[in-house]
Short mmCIF file of N, CA and C in Angstrom, two decimals:
data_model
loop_
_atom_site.label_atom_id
_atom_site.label_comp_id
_atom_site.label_asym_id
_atom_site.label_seq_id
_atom_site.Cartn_x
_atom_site.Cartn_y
_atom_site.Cartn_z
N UNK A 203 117.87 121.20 87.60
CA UNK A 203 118.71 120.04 87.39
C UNK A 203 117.87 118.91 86.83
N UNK A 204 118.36 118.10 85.76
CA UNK A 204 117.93 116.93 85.44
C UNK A 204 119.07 115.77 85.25
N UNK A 205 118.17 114.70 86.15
CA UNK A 205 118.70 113.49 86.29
C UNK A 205 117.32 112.11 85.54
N UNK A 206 118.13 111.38 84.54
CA UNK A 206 117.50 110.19 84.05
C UNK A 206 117.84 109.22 85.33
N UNK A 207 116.59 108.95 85.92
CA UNK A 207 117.02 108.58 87.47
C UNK A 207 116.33 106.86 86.69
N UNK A 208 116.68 106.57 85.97
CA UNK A 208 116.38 104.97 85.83
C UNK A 208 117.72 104.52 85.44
N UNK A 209 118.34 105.70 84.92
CA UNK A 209 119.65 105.11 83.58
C UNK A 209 120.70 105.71 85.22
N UNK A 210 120.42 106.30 85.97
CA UNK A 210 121.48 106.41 86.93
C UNK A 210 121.02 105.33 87.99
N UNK A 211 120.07 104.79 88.23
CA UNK A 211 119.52 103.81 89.18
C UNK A 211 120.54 102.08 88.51
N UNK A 212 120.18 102.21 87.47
CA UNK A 212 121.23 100.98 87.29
C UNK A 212 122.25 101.12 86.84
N UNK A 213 122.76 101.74 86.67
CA UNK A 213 124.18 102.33 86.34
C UNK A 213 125.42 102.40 87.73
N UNK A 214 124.25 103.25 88.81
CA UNK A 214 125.15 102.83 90.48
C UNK A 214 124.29 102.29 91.33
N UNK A 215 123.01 101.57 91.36
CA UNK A 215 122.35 101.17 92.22
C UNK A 215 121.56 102.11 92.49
N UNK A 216 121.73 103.18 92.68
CA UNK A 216 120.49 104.48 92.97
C UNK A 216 120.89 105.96 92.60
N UNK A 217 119.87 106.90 92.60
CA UNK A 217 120.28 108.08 92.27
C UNK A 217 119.83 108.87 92.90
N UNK A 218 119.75 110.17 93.77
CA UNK A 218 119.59 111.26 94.37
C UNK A 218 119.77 112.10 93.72
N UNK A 219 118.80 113.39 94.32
CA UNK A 219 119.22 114.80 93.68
C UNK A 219 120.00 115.18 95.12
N UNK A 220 121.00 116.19 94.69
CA UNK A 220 121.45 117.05 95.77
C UNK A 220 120.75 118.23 96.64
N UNK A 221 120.65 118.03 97.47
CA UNK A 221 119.77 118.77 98.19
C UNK A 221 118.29 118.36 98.72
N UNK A 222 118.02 117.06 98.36
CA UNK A 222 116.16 116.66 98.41
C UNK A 222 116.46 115.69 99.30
N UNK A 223 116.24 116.06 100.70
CA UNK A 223 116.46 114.54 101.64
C UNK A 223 114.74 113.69 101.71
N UNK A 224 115.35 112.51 101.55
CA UNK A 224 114.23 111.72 101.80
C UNK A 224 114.47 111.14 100.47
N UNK A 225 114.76 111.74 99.46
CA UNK A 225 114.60 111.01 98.26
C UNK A 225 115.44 110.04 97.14
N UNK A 226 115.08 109.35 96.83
CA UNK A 226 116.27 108.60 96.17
C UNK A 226 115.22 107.28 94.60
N UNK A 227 116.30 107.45 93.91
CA UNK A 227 115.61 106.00 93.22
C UNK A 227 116.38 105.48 93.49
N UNK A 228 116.01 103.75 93.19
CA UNK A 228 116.93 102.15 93.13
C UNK A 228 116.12 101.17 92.32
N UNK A 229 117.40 100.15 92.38
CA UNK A 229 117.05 99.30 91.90
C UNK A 229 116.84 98.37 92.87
N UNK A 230 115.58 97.59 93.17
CA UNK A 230 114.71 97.01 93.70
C UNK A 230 114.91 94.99 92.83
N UNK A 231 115.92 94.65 93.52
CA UNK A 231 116.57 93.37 93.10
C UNK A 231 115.57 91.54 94.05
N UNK A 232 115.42 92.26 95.11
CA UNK A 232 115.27 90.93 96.29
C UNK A 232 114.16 91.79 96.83
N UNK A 233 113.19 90.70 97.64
CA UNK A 233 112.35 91.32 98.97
C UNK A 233 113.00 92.43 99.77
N UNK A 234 112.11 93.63 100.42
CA UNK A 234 112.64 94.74 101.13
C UNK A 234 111.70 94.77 102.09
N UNK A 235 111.74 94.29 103.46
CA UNK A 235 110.86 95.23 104.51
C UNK A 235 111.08 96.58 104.89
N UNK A 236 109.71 97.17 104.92
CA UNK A 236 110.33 98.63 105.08
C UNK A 236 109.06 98.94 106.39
N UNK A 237 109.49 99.74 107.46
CA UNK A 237 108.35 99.57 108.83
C UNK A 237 108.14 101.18 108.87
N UNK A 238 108.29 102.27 107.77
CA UNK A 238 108.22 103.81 108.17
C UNK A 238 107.60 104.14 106.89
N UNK A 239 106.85 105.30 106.93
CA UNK A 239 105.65 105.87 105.76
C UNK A 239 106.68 106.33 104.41
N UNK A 240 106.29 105.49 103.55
CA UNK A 240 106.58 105.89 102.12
C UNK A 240 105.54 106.26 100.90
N UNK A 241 106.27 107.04 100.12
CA UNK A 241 105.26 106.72 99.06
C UNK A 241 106.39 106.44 97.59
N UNK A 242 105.48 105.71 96.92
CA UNK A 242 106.03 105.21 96.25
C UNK A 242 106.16 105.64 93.92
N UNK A 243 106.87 105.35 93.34
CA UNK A 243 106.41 106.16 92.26
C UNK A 243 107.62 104.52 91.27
N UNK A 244 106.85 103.89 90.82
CA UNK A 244 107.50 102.94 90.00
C UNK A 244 107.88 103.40 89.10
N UNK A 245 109.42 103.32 88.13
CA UNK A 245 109.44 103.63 87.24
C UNK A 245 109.88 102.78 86.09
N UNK A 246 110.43 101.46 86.36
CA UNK A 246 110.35 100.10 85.57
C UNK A 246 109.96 99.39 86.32
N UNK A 247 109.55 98.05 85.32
CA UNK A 247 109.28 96.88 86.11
C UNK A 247 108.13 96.71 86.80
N UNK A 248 107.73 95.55 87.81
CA UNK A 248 106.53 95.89 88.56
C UNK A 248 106.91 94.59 89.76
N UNK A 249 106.11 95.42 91.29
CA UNK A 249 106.32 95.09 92.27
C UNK A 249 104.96 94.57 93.31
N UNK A 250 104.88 94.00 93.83
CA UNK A 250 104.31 93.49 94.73
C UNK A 250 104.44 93.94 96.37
N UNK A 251 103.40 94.70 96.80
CA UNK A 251 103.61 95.47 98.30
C UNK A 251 102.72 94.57 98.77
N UNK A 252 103.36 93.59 100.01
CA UNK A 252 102.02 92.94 100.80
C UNK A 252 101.81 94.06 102.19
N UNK A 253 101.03 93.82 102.61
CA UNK A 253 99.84 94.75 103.59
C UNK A 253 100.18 93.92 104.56
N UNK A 254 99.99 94.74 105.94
CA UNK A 254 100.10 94.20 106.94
C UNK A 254 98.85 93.19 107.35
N UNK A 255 97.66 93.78 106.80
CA UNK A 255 96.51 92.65 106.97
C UNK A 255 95.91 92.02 105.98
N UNK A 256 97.28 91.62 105.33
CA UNK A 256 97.01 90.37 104.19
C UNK A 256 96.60 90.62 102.70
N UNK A 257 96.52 91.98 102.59
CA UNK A 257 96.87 92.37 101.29
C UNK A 257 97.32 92.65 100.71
N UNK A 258 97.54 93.22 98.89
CA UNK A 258 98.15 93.79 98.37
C UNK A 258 98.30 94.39 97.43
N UNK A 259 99.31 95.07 96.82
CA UNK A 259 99.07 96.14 95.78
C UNK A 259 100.12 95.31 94.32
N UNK A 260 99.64 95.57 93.84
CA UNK A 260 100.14 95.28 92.37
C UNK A 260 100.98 96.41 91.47
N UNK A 261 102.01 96.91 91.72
CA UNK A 261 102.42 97.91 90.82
C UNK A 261 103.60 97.93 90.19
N UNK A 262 102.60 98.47 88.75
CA UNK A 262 103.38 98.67 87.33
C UNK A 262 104.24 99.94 87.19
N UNK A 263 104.73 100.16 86.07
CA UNK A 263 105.49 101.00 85.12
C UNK A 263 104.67 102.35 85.63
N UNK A 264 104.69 103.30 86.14
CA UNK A 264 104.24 104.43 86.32
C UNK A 264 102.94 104.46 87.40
N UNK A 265 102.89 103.31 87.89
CA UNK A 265 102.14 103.42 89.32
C UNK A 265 102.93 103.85 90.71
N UNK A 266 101.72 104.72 90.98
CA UNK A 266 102.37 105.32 92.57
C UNK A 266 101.53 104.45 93.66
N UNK A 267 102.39 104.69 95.04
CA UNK A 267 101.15 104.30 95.81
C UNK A 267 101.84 104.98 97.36
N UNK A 268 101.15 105.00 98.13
CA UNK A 268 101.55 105.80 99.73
C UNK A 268 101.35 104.92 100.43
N UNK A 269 101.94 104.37 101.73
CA UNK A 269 102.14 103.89 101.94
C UNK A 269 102.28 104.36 103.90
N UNK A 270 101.43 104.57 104.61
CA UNK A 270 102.19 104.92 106.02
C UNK A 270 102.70 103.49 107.09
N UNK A 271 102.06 102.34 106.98
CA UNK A 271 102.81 101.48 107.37
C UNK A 271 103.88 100.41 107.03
N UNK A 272 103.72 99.44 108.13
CA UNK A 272 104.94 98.50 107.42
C UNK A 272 104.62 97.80 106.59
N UNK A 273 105.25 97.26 105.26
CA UNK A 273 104.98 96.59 104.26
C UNK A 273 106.38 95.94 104.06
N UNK A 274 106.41 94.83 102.97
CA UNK A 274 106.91 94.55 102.41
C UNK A 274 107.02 94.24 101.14
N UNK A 275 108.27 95.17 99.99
CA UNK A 275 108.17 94.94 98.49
C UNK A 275 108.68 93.70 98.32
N UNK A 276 108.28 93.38 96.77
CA UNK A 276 108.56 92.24 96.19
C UNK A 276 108.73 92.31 95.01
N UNK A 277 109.85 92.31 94.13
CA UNK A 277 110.05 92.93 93.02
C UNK A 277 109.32 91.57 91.91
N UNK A 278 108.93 91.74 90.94
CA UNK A 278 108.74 90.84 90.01
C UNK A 278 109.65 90.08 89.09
N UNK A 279 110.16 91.58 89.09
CA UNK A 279 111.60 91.27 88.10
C UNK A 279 112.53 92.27 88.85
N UNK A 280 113.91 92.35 88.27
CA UNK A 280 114.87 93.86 88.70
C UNK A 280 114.00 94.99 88.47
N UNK A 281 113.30 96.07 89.48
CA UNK A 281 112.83 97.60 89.03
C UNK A 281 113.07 98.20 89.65
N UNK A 282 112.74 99.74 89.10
CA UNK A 282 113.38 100.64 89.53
C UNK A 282 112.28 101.38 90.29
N UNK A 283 112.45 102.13 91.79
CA UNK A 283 111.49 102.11 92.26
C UNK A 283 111.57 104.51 92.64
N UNK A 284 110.74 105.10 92.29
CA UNK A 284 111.17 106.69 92.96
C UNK A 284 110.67 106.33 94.28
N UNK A 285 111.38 106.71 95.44
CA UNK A 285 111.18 106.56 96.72
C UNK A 285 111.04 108.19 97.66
N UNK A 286 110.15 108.21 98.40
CA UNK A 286 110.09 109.37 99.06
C UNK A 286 109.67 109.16 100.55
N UNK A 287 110.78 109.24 101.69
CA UNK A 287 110.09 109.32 102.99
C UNK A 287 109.01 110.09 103.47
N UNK A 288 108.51 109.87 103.79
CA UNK A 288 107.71 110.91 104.89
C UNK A 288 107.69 111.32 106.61
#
């Protein structure tokens, strides 16, 4: 199966495959706290993850990053983010 999961991310807000739990893209509009292990796979745009001890990550257009604690995103602009629980 193929899904253009950017052109279905803003088209309904997010996109899933059928059958893959945990996974989803979106569109990443406002601040998001998130307190459970992700990893992450940008696919527009670029976002801002602050760290629980005061740091942070900077990510662009095709940056990934993992993620096991709580953070909070920060979109730069509207992007679209591949999301995967763990």
């Amino acid at each position: 199966m193929k899904l253009h999961l950017i052109r279905l991310a803003k088209a309904q807000g997010e996109a899933r495959f059928p059958g893959v739990k945990g996974f989803r893209s979106y569109v990443l509009k406002e601040p998001e706290e998130v307190t459970e292990a992700r990893m992450y796979l940008l696919l527009e745009g670029e976002v801002v993850v602050d760290l629980p001890d005061k740091s942070y990550l900077h990510l662009r257009r095709g940056e990934a990053a993992h993620l096991e604690g709580p953070h909070l995103l920060t979109p730069i602009d509207p992007s679209v983010l591949a999301v995967w629980k763990l």
